[in-house]
mmCIF file of C-alpha atoms and ligand atoms in Angstrom:
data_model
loop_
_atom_site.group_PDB
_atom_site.id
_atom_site.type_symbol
_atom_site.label_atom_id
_atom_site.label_comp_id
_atom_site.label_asym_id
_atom_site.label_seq_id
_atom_site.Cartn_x
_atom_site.Cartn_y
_atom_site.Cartn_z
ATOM 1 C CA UNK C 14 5.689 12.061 -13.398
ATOM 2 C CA UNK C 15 7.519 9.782 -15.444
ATOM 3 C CA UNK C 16 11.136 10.506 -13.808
ATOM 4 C CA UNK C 17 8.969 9.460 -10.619
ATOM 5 C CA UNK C 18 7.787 6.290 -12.058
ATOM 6 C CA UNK C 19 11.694 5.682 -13.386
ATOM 7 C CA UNK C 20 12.659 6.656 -10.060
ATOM 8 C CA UNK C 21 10.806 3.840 -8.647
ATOM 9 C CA UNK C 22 11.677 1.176 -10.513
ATOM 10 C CA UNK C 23 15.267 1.347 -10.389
ATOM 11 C CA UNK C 24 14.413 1.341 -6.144
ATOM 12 C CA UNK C 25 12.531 -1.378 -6.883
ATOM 13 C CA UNK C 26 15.344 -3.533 -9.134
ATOM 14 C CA UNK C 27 17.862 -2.720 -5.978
ATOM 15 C CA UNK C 28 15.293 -3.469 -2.832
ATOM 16 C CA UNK C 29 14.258 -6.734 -5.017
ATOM 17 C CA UNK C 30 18.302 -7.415 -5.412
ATOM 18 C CA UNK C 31 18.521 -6.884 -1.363
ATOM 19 C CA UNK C 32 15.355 -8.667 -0.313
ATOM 20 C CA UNK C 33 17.249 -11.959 -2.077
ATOM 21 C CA UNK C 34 20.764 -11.115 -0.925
ATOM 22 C CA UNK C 35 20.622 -9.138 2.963
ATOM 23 C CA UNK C 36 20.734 -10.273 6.316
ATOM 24 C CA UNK C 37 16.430 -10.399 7.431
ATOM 25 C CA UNK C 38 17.444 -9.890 10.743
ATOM 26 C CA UNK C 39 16.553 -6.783 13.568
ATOM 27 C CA UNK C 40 18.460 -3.787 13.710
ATOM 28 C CA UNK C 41 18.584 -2.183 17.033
ATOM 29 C CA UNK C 42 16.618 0.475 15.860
ATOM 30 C CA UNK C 43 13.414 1.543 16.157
ATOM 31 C CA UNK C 44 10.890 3.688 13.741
ATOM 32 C CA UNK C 45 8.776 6.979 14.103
ATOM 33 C CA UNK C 46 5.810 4.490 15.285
ATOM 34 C CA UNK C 47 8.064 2.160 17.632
ATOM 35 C CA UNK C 48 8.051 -0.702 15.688
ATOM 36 C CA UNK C 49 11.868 -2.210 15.626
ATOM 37 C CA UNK C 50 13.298 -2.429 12.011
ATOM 38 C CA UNK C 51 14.844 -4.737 9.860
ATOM 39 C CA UNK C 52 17.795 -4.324 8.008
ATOM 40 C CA UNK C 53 15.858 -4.428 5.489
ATOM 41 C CA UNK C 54 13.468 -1.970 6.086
ATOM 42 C CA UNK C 55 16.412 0.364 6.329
ATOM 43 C CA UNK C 56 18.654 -0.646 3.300
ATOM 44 C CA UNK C 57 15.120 -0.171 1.367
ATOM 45 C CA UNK C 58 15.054 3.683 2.684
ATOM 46 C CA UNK C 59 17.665 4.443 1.800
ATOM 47 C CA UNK C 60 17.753 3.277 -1.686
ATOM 48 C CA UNK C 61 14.528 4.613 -2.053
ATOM 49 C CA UNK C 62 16.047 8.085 -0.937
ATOM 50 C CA UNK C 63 19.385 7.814 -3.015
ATOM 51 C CA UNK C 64 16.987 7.239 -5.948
ATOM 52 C CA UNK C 65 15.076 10.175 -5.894
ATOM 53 C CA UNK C 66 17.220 12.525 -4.474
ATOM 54 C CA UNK C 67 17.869 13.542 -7.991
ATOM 55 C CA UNK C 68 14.686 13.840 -9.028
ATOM 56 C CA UNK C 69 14.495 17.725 -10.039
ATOM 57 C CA UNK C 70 10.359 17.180 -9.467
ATOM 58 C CA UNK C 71 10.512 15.534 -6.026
ATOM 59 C CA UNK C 72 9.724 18.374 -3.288
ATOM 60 C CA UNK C 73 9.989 16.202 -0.162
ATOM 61 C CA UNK C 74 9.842 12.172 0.948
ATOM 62 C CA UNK C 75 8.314 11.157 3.799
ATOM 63 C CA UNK C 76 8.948 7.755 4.770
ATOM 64 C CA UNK C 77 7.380 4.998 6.932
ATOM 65 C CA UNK C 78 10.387 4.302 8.559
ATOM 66 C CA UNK C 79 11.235 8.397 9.374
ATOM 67 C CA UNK C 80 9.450 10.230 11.934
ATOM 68 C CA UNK C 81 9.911 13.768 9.867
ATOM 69 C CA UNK C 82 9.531 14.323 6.444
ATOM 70 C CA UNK C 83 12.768 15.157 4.241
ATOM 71 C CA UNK C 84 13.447 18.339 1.937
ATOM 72 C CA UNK C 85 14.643 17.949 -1.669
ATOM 73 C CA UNK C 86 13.990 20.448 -3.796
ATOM 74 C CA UNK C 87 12.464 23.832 -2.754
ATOM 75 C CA UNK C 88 11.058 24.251 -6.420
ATOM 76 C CA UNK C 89 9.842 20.787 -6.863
ATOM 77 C CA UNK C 90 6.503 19.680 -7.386
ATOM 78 C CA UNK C 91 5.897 16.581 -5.332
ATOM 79 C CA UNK C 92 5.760 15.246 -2.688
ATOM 80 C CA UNK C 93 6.290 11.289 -1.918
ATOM 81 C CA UNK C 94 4.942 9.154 0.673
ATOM 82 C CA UNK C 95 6.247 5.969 0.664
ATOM 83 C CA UNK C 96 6.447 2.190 2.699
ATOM 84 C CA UNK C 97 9.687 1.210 1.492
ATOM 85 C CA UNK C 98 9.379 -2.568 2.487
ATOM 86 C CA UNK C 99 5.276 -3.277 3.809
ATOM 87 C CA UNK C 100 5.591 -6.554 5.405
ATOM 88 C CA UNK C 101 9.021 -6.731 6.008
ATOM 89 C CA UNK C 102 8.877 -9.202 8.409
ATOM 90 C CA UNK C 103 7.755 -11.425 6.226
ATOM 91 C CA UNK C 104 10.862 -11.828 4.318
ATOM 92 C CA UNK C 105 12.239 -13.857 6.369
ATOM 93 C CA UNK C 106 9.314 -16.947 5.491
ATOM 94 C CA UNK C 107 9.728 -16.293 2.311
ATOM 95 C CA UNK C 108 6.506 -15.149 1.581
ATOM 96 C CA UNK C 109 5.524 -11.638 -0.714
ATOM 97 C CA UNK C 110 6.608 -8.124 0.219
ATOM 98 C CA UNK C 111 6.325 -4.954 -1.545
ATOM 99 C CA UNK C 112 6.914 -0.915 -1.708
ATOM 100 C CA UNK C 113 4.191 1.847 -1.471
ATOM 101 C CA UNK C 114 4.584 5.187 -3.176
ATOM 102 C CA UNK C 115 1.493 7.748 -2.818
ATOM 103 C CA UNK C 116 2.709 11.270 -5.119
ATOM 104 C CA UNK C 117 1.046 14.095 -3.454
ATOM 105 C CA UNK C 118 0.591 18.052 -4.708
ATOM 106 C CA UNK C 119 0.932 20.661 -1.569
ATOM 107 C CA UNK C 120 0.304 18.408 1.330
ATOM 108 C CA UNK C 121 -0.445 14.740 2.147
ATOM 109 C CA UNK C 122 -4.149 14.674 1.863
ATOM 110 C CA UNK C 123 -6.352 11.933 -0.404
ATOM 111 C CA UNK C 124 -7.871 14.313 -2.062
ATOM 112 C CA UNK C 125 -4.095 16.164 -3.357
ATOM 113 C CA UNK C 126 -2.812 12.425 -4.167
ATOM 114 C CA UNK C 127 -1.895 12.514 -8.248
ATOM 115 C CA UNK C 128 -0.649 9.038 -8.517
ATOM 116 C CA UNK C 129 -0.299 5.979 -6.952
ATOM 117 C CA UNK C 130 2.243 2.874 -7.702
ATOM 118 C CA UNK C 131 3.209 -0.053 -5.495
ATOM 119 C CA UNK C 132 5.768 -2.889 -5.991
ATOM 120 C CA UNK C 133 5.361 -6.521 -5.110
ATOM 121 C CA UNK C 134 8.115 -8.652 -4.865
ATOM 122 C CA UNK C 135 7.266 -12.171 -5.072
ATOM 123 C CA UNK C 136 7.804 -14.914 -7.378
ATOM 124 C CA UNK C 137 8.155 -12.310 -9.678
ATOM 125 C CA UNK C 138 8.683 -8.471 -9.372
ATOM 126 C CA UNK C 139 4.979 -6.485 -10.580
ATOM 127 C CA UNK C 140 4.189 -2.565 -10.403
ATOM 128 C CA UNK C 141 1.321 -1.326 -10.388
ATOM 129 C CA UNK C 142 0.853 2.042 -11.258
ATOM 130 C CA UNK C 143 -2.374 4.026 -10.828
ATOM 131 C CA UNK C 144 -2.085 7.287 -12.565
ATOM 132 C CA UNK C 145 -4.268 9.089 -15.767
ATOM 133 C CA UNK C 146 -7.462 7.390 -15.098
ATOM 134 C CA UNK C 147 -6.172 3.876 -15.351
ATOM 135 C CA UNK C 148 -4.209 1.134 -13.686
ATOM 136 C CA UNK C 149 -1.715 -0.574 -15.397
ATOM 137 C CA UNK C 150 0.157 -4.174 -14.218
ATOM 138 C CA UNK C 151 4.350 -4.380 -15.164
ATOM 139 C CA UNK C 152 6.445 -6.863 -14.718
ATOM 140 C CA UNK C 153 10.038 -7.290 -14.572
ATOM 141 C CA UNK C 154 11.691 -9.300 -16.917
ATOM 142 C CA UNK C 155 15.642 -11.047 -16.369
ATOM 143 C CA UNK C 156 17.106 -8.001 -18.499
ATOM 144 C CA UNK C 157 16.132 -5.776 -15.381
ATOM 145 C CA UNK C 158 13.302 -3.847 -17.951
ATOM 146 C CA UNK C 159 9.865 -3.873 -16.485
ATOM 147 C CA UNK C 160 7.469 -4.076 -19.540
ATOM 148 C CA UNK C 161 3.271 -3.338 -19.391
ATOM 149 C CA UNK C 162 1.500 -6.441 -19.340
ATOM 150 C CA UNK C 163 -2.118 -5.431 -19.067
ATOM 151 C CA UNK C 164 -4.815 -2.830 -17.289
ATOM 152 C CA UNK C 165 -6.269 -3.873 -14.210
ATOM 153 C CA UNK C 166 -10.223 -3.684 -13.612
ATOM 154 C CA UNK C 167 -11.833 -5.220 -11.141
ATOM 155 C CA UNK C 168 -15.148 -7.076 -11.142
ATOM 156 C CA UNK C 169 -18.600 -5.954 -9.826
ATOM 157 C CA UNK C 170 -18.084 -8.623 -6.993
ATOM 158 C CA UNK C 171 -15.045 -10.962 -6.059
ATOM 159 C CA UNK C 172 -14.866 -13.897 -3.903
ATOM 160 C CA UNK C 173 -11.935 -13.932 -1.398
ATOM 161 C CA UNK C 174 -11.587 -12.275 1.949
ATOM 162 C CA UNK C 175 -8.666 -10.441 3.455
ATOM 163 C CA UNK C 176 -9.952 -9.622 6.801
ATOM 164 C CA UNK C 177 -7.454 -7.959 8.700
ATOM 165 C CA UNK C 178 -6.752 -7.290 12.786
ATOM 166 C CA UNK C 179 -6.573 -9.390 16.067
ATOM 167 C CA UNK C 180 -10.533 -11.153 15.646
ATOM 168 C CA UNK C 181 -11.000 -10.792 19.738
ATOM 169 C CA UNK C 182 -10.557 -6.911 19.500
ATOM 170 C CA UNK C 183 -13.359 -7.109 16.633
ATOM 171 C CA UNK C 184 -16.573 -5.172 17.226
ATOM 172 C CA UNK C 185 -19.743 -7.340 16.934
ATOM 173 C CA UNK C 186 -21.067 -5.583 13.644
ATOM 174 C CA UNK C 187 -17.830 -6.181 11.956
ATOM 175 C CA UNK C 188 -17.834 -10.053 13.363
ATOM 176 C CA UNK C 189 -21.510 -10.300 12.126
ATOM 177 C CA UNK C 190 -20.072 -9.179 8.964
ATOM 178 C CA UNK C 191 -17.264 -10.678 8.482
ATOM 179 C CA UNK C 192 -18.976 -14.269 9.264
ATOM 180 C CA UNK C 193 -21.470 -13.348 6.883
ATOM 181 C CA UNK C 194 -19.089 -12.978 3.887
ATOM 182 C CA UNK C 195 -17.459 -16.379 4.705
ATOM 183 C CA UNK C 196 -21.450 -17.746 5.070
ATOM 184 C CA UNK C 197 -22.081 -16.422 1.595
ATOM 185 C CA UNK C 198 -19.225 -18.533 0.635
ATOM 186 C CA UNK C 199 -16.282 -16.268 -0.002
ATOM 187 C CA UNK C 200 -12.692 -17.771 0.409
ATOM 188 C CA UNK C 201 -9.956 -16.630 3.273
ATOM 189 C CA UNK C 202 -6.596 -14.990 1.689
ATOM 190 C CA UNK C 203 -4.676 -13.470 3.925
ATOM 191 C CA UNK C 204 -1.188 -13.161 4.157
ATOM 192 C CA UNK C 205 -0.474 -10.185 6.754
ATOM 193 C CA UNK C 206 1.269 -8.317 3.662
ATOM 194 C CA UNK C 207 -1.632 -5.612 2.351
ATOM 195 C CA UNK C 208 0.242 -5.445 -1.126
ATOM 196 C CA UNK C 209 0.307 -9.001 -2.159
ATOM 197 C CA UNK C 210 -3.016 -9.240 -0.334
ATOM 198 C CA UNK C 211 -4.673 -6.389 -2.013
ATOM 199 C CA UNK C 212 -2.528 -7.279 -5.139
ATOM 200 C CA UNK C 213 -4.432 -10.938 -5.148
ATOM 201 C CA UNK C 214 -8.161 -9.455 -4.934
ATOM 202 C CA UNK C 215 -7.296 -6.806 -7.885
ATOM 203 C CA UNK C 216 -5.767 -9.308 -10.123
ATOM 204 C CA UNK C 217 -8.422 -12.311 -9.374
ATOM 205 C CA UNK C 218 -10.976 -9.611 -9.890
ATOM 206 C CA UNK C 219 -12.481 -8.759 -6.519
ATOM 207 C CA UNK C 220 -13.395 -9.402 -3.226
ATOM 208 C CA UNK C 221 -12.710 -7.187 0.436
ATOM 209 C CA UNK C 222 -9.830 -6.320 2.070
ATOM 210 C CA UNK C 223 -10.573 -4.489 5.605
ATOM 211 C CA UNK C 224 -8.184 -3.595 8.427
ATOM 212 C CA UNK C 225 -10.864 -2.299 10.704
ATOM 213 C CA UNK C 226 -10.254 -0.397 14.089
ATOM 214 C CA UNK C 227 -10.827 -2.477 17.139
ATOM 215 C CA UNK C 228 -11.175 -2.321 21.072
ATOM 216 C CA UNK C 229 -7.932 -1.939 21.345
ATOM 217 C CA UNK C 230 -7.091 0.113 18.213
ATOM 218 C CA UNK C 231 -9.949 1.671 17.167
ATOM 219 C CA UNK C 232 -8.035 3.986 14.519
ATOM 220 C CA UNK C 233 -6.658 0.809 13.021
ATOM 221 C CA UNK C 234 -3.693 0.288 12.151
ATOM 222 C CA UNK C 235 -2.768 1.124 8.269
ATOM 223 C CA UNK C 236 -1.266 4.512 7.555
ATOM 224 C CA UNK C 237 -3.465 7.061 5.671
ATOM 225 C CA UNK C 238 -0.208 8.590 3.858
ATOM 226 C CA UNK C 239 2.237 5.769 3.124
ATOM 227 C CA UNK C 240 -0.066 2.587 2.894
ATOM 228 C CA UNK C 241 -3.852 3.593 2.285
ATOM 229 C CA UNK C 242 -4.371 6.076 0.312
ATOM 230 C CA UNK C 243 -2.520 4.982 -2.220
ATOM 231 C CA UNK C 244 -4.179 1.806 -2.621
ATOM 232 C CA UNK C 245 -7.415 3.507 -2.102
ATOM 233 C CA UNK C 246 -6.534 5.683 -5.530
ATOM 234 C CA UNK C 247 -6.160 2.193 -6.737
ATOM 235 C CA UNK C 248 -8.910 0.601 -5.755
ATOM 236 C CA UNK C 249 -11.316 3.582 -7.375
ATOM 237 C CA UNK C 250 -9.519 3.762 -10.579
ATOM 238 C CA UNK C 251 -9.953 0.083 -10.885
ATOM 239 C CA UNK C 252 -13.486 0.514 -10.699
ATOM 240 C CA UNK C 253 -13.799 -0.426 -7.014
ATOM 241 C CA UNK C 254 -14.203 1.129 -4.350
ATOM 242 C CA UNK C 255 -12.444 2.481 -0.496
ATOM 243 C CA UNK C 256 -13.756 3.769 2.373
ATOM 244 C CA UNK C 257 -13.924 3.636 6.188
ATOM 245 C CA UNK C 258 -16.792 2.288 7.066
ATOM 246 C CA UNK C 259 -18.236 5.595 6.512
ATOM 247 C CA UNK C 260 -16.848 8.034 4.179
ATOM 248 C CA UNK C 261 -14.308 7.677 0.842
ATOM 249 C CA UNK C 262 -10.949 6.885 1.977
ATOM 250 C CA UNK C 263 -9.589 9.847 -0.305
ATOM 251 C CA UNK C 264 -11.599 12.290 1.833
ATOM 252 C CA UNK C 265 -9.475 11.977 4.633
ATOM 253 C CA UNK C 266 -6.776 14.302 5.675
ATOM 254 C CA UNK C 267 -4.100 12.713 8.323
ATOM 255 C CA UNK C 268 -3.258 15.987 11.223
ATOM 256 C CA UNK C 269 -0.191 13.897 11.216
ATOM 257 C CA UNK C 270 1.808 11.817 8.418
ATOM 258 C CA UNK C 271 1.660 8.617 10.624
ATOM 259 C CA UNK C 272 -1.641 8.644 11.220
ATOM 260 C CA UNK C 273 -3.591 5.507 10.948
ATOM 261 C CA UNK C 274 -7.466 5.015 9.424
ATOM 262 C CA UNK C 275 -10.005 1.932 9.411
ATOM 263 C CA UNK C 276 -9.877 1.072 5.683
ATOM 264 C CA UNK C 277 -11.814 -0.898 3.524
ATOM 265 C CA UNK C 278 -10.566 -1.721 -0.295
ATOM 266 C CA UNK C 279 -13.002 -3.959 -2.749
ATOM 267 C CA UNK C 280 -14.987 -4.496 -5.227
ATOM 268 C CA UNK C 281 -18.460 -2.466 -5.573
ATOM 269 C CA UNK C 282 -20.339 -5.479 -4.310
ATOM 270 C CA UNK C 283 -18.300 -5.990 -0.973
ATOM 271 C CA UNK C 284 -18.376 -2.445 -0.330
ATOM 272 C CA UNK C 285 -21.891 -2.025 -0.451
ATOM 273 C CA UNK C 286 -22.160 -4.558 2.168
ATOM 274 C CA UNK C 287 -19.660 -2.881 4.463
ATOM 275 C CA UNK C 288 -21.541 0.543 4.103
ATOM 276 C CA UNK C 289 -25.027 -1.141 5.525
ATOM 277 C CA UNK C 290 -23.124 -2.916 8.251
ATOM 278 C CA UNK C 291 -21.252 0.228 9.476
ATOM 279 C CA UNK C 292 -24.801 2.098 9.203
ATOM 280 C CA UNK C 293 -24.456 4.118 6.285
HETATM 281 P P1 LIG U 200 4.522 -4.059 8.754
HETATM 282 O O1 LIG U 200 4.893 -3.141 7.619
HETATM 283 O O2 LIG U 200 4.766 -3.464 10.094
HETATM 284 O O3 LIG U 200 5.076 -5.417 8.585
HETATM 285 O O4 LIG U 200 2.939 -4.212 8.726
HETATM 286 C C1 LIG U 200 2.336 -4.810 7.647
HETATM 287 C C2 LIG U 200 0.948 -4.274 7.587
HETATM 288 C C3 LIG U 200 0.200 -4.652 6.315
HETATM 289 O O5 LIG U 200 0.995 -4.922 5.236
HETATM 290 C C4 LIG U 200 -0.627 -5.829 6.713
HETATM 291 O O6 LIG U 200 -1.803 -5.903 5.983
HETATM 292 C C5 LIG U 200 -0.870 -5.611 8.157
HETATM 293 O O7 LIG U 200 0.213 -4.844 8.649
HETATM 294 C C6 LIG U 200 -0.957 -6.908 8.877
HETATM 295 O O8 LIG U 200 -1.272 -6.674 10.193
HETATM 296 P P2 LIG U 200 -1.701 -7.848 11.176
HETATM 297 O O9 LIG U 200 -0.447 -8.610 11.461
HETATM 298 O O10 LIG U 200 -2.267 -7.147 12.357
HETATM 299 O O11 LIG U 200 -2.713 -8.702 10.449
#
């Protein structure tokens, strides 16, 4: 695991390098879900690829930005599912993007997920890595070493709000619930990036994050492989919870790698209250 987590961060010292240097702009093409990519999103790919492609352990990648997964090594262990730039099109205001890596054993289920690590890159470069039982915070210094800086454990309840998805194409319930937490006094945080969103509500100790499916989406819109389970693996080993609406988030098996789940990340608190409102 640790030539993974090595892996990552030199991605992460290059993407971080281009995120401050490239062009923001559109490419003309498009990704395995239709969304048109950045430059970005591409030049992160394919570091992210040149990186581990000699990493003896690495099985396979599959990639946001690929329709098919990608073969390795036949006797390697892992496999990766990774968002090389979530939010990229946010780079170009200037406001927090980040990687996603989920490590997987056999296939791409929550349940065969051994570690988890995501990268923000904001004022200053973080990792995350959940792995072992624990979740531990690094940061990147000017030398280009990223050094621990502390575990990460949330509280039994937070008080900020990420609430995620186009409010008209809420159901009621979720409305009703959503209003409820602002009501009770929670604060709004939401930048349309999940990692520096999520990243804010682990580090200022709790709160919700939901992206839940609507009229118009009702499988949401977050993918199970590259984007939610690994923050759900998070979220739990950080004492919190993830689910959606229903059932544990790392219960869920996608048919296909871009498949898409409601999600719900928080703190035990928040949870609760999402688990009466979707009728648990
Ligand atoms: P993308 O990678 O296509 O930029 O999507 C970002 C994701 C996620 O990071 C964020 O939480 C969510 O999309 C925001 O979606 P909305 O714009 O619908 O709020």
């Amino acid at each position: 695991m640790t030539e993974i987590f090595e892996a990552i961060k030199r991605s992460a010292i290059r993407i971080r390098y281009a995120i401050e240097n490239d062009d923001t702009g559109y490419s003309h093409n498009q990704n395995a879900t239709g969304d048109v990519q950045l430059k970005l999103d591409i030049k992160s790919d394919l570091i992210i690829e040149e990186e581990f492609s000699n990493v003896a352990t690495v099985k396979e990648l599959a990639s946001e930005e690929k329709e098919h997964v990608e073969r390795l090594n036949e006797s390697g262990k892992y496999l990766i599912g990774y968002d090389p730039l979530d939010g990229s099109s946010l780079a170009d205001v200037n406001l927090s993007v980040g990687s996603i890596f989920g490590i997987y054993e056999d296939d791409y289920s929550g349940k065969n997920l051994k570690a988890s690590v995501y990268v923000v890159y904001g004022p200053r470069v973080e990792m995350v890595i959940g792995y072992d039982n624990r979740v531990e915070l690094h940061r990147l210094d000017a030398e280009h070493v990223f050094h621990f800086i502390q575990l990460i454990n949330l509280d039994q309840k937070g008080k900020l709000n990420s609430p995620g998805g186009t409010q008209k194409n809420w159901e009621c319930h979720h409305k009703e619930m959503i209003d409820g937490i602002f009501a009770d006094g929670y604060r709004l945080r939401y930048s349309g990036g999940m990692v520096p969103d999520l990243h804010q509500i682990l580090l200022k100790g709790g709160g919700l994050f939901s992206y839940p499916g609507t009229s118009d989406n009702p499988k949401g819109k977050l993918r199970m492989t590259f984007e939610v389970f690994p923050f759900a693996q998070i979220y739990e080993l950080a004492g919190g919870q993830a689910i959606d609406g229903h059932r544990r988030l790392l219960e869920l098996s996608p048919a296909h790698i871009h498949d898409t789940t409601p999600c719900f990340f928080g703190s035990n608190e928040e949870i609760e209250r999402v688990k009466s409102c979707y009728g648990n």
